[in-house]
Tab-separated table of C-alpha atoms and ligand atoms in Angstrom:
chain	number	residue	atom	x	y	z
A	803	UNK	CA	34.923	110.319	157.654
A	804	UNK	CA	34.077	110.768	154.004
A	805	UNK	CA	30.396	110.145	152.651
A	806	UNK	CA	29.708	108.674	149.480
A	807	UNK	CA	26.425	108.601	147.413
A	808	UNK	CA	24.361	105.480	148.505
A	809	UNK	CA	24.698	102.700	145.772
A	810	UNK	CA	22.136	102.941	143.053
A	811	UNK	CA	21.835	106.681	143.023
A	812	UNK	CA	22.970	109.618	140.802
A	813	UNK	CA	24.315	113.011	140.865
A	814	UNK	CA	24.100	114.964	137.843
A	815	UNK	CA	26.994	117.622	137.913
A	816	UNK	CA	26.538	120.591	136.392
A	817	UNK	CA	28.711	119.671	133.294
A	818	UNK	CA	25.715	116.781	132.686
A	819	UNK	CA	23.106	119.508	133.855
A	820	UNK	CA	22.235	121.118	130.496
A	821	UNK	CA	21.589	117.883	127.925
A	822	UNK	CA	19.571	117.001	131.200
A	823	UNK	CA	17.602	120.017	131.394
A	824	UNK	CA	17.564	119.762	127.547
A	825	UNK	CA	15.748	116.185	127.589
A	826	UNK	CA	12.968	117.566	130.204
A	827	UNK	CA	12.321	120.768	128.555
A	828	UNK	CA	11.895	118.641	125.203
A	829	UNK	CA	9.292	116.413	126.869
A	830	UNK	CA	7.710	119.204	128.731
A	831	UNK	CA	7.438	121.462	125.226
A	832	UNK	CA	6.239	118.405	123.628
A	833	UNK	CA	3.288	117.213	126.153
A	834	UNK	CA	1.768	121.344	125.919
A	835	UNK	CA	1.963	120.832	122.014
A	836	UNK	CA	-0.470	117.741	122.697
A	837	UNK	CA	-2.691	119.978	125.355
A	838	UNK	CA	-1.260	118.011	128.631
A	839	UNK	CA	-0.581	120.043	131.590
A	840	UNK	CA	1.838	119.416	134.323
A	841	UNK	CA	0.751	117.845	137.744
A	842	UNK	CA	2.988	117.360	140.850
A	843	UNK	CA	2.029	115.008	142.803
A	844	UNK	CA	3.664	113.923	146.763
A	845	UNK	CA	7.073	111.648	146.269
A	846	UNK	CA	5.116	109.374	148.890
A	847	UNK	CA	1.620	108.231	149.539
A	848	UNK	CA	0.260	105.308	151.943
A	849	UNK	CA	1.375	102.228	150.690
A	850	UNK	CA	-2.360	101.178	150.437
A	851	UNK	CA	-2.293	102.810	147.052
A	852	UNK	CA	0.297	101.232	145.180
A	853	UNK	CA	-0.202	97.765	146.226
A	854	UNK	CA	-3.937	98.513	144.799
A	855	UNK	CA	-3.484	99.900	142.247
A	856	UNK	CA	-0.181	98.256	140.678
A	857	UNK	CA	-0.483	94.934	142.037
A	858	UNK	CA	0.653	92.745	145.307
A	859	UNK	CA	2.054	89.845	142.856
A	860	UNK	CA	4.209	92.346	140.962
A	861	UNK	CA	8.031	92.320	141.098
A	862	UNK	CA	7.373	96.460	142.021
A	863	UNK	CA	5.026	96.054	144.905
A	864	UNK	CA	6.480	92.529	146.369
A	865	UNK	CA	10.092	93.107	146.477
A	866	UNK	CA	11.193	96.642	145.352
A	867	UNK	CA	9.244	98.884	147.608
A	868	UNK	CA	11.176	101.840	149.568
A	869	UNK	CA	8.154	101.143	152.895
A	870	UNK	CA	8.279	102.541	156.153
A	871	UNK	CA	5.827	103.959	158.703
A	872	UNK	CA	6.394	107.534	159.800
A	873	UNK	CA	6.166	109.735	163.350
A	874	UNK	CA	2.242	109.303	163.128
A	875	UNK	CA	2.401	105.559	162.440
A	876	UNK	CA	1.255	105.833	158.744
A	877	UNK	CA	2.483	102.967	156.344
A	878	UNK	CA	3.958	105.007	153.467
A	879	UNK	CA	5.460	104.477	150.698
A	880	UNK	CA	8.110	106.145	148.280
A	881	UNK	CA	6.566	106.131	144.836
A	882	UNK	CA	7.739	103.323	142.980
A	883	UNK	CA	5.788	105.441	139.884
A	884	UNK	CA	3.767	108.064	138.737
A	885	UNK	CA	0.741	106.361	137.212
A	886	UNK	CA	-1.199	105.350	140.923
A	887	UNK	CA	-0.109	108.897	142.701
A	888	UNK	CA	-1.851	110.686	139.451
A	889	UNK	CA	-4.890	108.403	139.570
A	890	UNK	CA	-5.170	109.100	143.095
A	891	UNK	CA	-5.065	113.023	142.352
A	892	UNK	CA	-7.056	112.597	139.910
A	893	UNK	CA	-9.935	110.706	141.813
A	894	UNK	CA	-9.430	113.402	144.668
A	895	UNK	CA	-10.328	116.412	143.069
A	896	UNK	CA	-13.259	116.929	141.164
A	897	UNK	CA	-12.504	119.952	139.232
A	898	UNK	CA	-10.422	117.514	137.038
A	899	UNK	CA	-12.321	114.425	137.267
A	900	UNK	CA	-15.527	116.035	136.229
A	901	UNK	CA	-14.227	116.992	133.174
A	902	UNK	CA	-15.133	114.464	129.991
A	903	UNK	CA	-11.665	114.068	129.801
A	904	UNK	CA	-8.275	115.222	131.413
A	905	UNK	CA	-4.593	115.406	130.209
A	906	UNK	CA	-1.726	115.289	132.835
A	907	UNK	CA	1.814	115.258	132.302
A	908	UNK	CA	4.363	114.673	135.202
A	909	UNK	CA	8.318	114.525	135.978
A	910	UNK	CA	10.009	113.872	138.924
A	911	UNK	CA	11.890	110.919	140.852
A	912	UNK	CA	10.813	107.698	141.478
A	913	UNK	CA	12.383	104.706	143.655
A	914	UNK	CA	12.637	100.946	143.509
A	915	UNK	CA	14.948	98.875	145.215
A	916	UNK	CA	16.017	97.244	142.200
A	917	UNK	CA	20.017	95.482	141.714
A	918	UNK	CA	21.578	98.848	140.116
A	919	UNK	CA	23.564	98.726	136.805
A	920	UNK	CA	24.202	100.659	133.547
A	921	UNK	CA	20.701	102.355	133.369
A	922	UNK	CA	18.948	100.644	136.350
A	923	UNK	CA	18.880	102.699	139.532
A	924	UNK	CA	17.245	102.814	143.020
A	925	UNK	CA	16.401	106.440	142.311
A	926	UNK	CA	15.501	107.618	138.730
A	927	UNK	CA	13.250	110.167	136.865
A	928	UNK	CA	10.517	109.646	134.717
A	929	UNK	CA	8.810	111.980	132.589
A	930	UNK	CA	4.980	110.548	131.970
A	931	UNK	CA	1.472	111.378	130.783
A	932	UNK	CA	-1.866	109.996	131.743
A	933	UNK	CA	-5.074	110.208	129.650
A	934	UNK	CA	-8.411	109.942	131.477
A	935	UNK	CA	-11.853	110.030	130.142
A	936	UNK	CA	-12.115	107.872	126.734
A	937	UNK	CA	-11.740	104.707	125.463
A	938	UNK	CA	-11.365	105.679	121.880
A	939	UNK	CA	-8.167	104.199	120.564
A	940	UNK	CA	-7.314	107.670	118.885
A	941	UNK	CA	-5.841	108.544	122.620
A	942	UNK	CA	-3.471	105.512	122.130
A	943	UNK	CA	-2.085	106.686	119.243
A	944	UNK	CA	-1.842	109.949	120.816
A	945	UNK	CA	0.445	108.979	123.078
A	946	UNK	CA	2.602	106.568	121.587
A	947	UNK	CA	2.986	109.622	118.577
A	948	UNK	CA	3.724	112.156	121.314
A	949	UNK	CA	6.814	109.708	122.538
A	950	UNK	CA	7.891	109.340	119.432
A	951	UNK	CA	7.781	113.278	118.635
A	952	UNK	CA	10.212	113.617	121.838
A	953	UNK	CA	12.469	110.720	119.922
A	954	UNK	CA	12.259	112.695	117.076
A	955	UNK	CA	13.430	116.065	118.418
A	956	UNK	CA	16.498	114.737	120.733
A	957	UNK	CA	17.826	112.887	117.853
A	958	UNK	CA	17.038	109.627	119.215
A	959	UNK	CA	17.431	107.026	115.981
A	960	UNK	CA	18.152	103.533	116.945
A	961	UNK	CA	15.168	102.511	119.054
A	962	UNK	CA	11.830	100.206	118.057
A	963	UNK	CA	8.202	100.545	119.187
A	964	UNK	CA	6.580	97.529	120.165
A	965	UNK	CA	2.931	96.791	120.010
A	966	UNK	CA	0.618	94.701	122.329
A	967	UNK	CA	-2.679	93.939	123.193
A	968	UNK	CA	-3.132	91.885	126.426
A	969	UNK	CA	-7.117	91.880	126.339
A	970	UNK	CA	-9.583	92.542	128.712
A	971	UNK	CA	-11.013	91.656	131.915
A	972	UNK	CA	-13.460	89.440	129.324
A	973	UNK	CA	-11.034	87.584	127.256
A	974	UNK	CA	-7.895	87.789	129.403
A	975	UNK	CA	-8.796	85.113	132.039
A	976	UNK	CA	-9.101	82.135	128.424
A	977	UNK	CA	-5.680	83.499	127.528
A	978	UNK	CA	-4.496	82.738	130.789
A	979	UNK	CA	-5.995	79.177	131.215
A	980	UNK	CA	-4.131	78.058	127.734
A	981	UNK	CA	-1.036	79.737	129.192
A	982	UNK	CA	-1.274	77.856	132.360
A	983	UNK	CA	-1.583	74.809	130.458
A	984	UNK	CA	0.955	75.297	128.459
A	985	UNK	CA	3.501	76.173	131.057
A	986	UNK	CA	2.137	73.571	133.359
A	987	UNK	CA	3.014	70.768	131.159
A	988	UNK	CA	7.025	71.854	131.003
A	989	UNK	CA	7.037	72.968	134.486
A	990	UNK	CA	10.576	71.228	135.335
A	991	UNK	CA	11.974	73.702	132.211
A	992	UNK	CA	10.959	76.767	134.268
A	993	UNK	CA	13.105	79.090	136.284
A	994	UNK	CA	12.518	79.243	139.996
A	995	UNK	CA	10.933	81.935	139.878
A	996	UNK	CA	8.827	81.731	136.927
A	997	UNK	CA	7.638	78.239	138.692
A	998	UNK	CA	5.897	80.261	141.414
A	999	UNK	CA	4.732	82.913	138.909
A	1000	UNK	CA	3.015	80.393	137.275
A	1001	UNK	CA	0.349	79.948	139.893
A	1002	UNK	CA	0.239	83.449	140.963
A	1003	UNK	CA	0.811	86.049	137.776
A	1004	UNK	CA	1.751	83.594	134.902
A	1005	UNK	CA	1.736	86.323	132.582
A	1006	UNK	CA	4.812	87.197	134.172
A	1007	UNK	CA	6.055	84.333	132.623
A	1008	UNK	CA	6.566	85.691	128.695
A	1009	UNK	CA	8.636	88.703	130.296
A	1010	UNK	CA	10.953	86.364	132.230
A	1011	UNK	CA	15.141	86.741	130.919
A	1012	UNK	CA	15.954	83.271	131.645
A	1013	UNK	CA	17.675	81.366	128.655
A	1014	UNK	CA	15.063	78.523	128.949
A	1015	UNK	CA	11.777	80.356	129.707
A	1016	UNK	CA	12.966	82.375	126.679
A	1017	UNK	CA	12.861	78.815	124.555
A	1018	UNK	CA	9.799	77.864	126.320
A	1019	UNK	CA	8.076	81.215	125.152
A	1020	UNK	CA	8.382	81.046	121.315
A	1021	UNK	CA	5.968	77.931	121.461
A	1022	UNK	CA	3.669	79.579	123.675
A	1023	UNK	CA	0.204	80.606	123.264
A	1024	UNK	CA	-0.376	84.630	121.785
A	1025	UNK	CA	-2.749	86.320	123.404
A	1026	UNK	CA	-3.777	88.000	119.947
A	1027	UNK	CA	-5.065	84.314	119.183
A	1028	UNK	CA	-7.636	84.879	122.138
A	1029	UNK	CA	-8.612	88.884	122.846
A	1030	UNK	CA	-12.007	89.306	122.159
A	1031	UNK	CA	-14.161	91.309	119.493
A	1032	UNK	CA	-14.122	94.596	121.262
A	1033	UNK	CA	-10.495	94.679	121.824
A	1034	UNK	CA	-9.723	93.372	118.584
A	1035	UNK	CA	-11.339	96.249	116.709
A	1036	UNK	CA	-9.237	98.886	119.184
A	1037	UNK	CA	-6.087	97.307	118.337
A	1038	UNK	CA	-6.873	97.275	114.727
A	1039	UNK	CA	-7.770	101.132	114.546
A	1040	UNK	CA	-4.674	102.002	116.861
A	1041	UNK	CA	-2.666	100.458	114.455
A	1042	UNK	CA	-4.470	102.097	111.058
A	1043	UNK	CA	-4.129	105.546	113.306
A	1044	UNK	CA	-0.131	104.889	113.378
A	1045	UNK	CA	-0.196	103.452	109.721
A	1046	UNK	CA	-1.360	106.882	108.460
A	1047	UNK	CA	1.167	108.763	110.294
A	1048	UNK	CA	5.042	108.125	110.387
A	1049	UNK	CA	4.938	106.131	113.499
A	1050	UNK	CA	6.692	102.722	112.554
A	1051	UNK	CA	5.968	99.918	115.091
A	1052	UNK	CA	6.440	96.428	115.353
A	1053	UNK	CA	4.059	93.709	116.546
A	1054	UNK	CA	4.648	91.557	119.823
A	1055	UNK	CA	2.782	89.297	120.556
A	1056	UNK	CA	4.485	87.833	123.944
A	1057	UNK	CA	4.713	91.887	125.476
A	1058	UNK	CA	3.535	92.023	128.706
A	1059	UNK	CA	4.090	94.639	131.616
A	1060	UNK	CA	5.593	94.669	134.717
A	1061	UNK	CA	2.415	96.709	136.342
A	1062	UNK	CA	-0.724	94.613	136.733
A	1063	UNK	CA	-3.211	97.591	135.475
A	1064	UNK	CA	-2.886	97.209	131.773
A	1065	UNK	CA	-6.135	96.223	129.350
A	1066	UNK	CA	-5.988	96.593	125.459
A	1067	UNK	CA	-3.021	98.175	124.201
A	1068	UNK	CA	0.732	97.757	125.990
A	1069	UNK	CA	3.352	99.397	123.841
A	1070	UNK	CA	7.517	99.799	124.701
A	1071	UNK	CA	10.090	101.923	123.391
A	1072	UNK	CA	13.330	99.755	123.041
A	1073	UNK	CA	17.178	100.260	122.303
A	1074	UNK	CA	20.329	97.673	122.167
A	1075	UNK	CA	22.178	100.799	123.215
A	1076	UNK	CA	21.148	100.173	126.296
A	1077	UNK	CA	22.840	97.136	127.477
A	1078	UNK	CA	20.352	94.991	129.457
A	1079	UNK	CA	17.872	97.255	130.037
A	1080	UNK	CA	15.953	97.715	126.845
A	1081	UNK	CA	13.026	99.381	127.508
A	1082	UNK	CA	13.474	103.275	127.752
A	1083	UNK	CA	9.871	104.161	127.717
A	1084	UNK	CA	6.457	102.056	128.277
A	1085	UNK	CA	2.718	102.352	128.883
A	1086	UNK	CA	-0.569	101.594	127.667
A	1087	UNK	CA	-4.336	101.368	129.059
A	1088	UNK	CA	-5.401	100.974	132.049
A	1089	UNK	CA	-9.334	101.100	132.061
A	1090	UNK	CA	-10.546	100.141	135.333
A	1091	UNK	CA	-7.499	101.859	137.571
A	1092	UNK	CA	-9.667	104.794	138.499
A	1093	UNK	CA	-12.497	102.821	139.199
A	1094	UNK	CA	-10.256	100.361	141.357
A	1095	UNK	CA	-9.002	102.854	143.198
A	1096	UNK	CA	-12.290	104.502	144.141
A	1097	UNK	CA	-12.819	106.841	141.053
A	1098	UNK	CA	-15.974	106.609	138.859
A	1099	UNK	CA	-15.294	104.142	136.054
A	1100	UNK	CA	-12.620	105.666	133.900
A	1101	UNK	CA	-10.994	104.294	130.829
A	1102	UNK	CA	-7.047	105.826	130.854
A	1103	UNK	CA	-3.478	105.260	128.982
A	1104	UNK	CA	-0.314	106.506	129.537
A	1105	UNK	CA	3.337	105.901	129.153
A	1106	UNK	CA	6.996	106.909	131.522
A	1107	UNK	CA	10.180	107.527	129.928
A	1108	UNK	CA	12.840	106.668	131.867
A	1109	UNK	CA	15.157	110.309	131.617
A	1110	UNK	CA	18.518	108.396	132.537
A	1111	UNK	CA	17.950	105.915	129.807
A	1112	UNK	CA	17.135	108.670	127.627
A	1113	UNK	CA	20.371	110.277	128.574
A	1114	UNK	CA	22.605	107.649	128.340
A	1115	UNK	CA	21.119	106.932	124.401
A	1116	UNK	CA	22.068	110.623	123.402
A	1117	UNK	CA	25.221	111.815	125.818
A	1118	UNK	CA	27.572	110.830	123.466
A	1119	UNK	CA	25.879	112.333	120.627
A	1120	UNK	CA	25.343	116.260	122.138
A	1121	UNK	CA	27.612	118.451	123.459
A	1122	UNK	CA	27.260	118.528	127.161
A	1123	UNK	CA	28.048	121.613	128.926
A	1124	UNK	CA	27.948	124.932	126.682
A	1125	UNK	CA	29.448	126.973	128.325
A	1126	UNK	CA	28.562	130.897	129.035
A	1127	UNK	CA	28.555	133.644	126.795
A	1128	UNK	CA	31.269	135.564	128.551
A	1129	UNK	CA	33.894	136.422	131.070
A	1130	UNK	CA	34.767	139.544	132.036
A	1131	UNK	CA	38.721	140.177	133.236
A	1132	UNK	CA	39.768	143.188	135.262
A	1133	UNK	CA	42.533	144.585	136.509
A	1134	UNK	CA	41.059	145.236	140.023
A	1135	UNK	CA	39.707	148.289	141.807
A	1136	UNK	CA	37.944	150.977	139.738
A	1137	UNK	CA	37.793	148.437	136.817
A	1138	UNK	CA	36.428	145.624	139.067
A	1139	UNK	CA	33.728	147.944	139.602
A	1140	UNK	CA	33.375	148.404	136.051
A	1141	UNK	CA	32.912	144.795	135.752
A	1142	UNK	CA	30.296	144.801	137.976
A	1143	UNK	CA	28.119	147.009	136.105
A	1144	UNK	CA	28.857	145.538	132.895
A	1145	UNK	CA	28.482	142.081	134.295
A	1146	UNK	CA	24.858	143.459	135.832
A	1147	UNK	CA	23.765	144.981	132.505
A	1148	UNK	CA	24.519	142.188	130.336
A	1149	UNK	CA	23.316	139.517	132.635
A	1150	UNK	CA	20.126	141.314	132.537
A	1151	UNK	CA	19.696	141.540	128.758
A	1152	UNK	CA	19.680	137.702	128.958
A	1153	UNK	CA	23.910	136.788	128.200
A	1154	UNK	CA	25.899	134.421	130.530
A	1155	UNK	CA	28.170	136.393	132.621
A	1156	UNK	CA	31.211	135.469	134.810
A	1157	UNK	CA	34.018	137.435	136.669
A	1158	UNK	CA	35.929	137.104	140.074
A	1159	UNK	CA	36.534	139.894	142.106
A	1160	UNK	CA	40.197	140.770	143.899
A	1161	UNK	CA	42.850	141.587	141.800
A	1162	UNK	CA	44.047	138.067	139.980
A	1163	UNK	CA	46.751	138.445	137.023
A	1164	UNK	CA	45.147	138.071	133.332
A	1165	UNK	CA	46.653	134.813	133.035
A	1166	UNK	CA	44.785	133.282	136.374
A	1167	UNK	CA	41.680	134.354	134.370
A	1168	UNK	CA	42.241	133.868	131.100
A	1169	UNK	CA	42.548	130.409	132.528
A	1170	UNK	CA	39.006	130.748	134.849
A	1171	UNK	CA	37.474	131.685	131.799
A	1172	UNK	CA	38.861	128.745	129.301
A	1173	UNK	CA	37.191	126.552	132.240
A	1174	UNK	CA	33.825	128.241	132.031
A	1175	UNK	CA	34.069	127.202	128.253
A	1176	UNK	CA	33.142	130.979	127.816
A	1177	UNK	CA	32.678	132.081	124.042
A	1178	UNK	CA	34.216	135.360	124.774
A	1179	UNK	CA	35.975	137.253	127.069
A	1180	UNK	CA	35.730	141.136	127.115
A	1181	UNK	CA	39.045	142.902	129.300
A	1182	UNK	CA	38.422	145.839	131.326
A	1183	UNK	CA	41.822	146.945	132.336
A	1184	UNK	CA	42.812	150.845	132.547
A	1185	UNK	CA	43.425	151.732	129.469
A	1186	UNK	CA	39.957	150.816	128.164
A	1187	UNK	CA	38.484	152.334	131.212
A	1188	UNK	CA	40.192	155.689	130.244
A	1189	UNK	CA	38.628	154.962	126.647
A	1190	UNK	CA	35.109	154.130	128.356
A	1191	UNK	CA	35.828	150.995	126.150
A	1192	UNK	CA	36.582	147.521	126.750
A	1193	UNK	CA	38.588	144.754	124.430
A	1194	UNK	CA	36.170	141.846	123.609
A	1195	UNK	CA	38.016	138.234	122.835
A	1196	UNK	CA	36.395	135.557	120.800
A	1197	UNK	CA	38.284	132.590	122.248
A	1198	UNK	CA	37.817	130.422	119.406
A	1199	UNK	CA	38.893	132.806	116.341
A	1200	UNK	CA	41.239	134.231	118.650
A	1201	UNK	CA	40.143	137.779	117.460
A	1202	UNK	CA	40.141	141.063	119.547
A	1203	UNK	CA	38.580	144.184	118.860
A	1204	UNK	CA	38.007	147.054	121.023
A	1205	UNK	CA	34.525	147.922	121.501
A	1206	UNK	CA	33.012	150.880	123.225
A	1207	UNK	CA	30.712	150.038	126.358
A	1208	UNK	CA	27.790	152.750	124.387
A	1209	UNK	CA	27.914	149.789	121.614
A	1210	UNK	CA	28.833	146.922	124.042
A	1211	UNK	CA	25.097	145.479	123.943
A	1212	UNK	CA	24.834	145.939	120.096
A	1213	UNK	CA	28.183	144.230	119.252
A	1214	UNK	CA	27.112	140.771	121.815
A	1215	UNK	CA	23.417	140.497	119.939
A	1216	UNK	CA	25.407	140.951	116.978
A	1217	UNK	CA	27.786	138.156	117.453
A	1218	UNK	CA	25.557	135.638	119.617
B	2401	HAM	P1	7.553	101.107	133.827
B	2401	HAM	O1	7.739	100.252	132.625
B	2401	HAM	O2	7.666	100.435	135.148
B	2401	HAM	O3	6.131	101.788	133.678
B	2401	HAM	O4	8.569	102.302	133.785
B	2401	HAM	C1	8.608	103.200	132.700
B	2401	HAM	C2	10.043	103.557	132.347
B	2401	HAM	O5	10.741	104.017	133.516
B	2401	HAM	C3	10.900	102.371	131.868
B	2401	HAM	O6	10.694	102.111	130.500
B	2401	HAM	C4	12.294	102.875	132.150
B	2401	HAM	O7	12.718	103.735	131.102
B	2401	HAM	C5	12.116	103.692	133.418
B	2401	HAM	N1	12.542	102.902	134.588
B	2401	HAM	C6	11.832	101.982	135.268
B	2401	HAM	N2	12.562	101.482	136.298
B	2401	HAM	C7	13.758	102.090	136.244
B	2401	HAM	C8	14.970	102.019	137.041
B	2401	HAM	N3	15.062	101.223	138.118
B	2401	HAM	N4	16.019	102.795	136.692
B	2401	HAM	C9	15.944	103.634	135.624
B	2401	HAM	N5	14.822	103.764	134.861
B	2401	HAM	C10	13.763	102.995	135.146
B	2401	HAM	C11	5.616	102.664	134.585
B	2401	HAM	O8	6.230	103.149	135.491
B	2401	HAM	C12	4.180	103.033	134.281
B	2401	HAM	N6	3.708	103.912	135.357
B	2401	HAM	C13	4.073	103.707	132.926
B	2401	HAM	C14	2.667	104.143	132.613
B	2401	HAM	C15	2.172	105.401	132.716
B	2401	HAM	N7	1.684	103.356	132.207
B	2401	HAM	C16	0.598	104.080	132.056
B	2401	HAM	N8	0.869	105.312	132.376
């Protein structure tokens, strides 16, 4: 019997494993340069929390939940996202949340029984940050400038930032009355599904792919016609923030979220590289989360990148595997040994080292090393072990000197 992967999941070989690591060390560099610091938080938690804190209506919590009740007869949940599980941290322990305020950066899979394509899986791996502790709209520029620094650095060019406020618990609930009567009119034009959204989360309804809820929606009310004073002057001093600084962003009026949370400011990062799924990162404020979910009134934003999406937009652009510094042939026996120890010394000063033991012709690993995409190869055979020397190859010049083991370390830093 042979196993297979279950659909809607990844490996990552090691020949993807380096632009991968690449990607998550950017982020991670990029969130200390901001003052976040890493939190790992459980991949599950009782389902309680999510369908709390991101909403029972959702698409997430109603349909695309991993559930299922363990030994002790728990209802748990694998986390759908990182946002709730951080919250709940958060709320738990009060060396963080009596701070003023509180920077946390996380990455690690999530899961979401969603149909898989190009992009879309049922496991994937976000890299996020969460903000607790102001409402000062200086925090949203903060983090829609640190996604756009980790854009910056892995080369990412052909992507848009779009801009949203969806109000507050104060103006919100006028926004969605006009909405409702807008939609209710043309409710015969509606998708199935956006029909029953329309009672139950008709913001839902501007986010909906259908051909003819996409017509409907040009016509439709904008919520920046309706968002009161208080959020108005936020989103007008986010947007002078990323005016001064080289963060370009476009206005939307009909973005809404999939996550029922948000307040103020929603924001997406968005590609046509991506096929149907656009969005490759997306967040914004969630102000009464922590509160909701038993915390001391909080105001918080955030964001999650998506690290396959983020992948797929740059594979083609970066070399994947480099390869290690060297590989070291032998001829067997006393120059296997040999090996060894050089192998042992240079791996220690830091250099990529690779060898096989037994006694394998040169041309068996010649070949082992043009696999290992080694730079160079350095031959120990018994001549050079007479000479307490050894030949170093680079593979791409095709150039071979012999090199005394005394000067072995000197000659590597000096071609690295
Ligand atoms: P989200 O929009 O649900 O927001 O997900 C954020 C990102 O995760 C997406 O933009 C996408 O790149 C990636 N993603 C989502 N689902 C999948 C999937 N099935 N396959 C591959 N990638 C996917 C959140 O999760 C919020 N917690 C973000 C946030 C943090 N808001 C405030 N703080």
């Amino acid at each position: 019997m042979k196993y297979t992967r279950v659909p809607g999941v990844e490996d990552i070989y090691p020949d993807r494993i380096d632009l991968w690591n690449h990607i998550i060390e950017t982020a991670k560099a990029t969130a200390r340069e901001y003052n976040f610091r890493q939190i790992i938080t459980p991949i599950f938690e009782y389902t309680e929390l999510f369908k709390r804190g991101i909403g029972d209506e959702t698409d997430i919590v109603s349909k695309e939940m991993y559930t299922f009740e363990d030994r002790g007869g728990r209802n748990l949940t694998l986390r759908p996202e990182g946002t709730a599980a951080v919250v709940r941290a958060y709320c738990e322990n009060g060396d963080y949340n009596r701070l003023s305020s509180c920077k946390l950066f996380y990455i690690g899979p999530m899961f979401r029984a969603e149909r898989h394509q190009k992009g879309r899986y049922k496991q994937f791996n976000q890299f996020g940050i969460e903000f607790f502790g102001e409402d000062n709209p200086y925090y949203d520029f903060e983090s829609i400038s640190l996604m756009n620094t980790i854009c910056k650095k892995l080369n990412i060019c052909d992507y848009k930032i779009l801009l949203n406020s969806i109000g507050c618990s104060k103006c919100r609930p006028e926004y969605i009355n006009q909405l409702k009567k807008y939609y209710t009119n043309q409710k015969d034009k509606l998708c199935n599904d956006c029909q029953k959204r329309l009672d139950k989360n008709p913001l839902r309804l501007l986010d909906c792919k259908n051909e003819n809820c996409i017509k409907l929606k040009n016509d439709a009310p904008k919520i920046t016609n309706y968002i009161c004073e208080d959020c108005k002057d936020h989103h007008e001093t986010l947007k002078g923030y990323l005016d001064n600084s080289d963060v370009k962003y476009t206005e939307d009026a009909f973005l809404v979220r999939g996550l029922d949370y948000y307040c103020k400011t929603t924001f997406e990062f968005v590609t046509d590289k991506l096929g149907g799924q656009n969005a490759f990162s997306a967040g914004g404020r969630y102000n009464t989360l922590v509160e909701n979910l038993g915390g001391s009134p909080t105001p918080a934003i955030g964001f999650a990148a998506g690290l396959e999406r983020i992948y797929l937009m740059i594979e083609s652009s970066m070399q994947k595997f480099k390869g290690i510094d060297a590989y070291i042939i032998h001829s067997g026996e006393s120059t296997f040994e040999k090996a060894v120890e050089i192998a042992n010394f240079l791996r220690k000063l830091g250099f990529s080292i690779d060898l096989e033991p037994g006694k394998k012709g040169f041309k068996s690993q010649f070949k082992k090393a043009d696999r290992e995409k080694s730079k160079y190869v350095i031959i120990i055979g018994e001549d050079e072990l007479s000479k307490e020397s050894c030949s170093v190859k680079d593979l791409e010049s095709g150039k071979q000197e012999l090199v005394s083991l005394n000067s072995l370390e000197t000659f590597l830093n000096h071609i690295k």
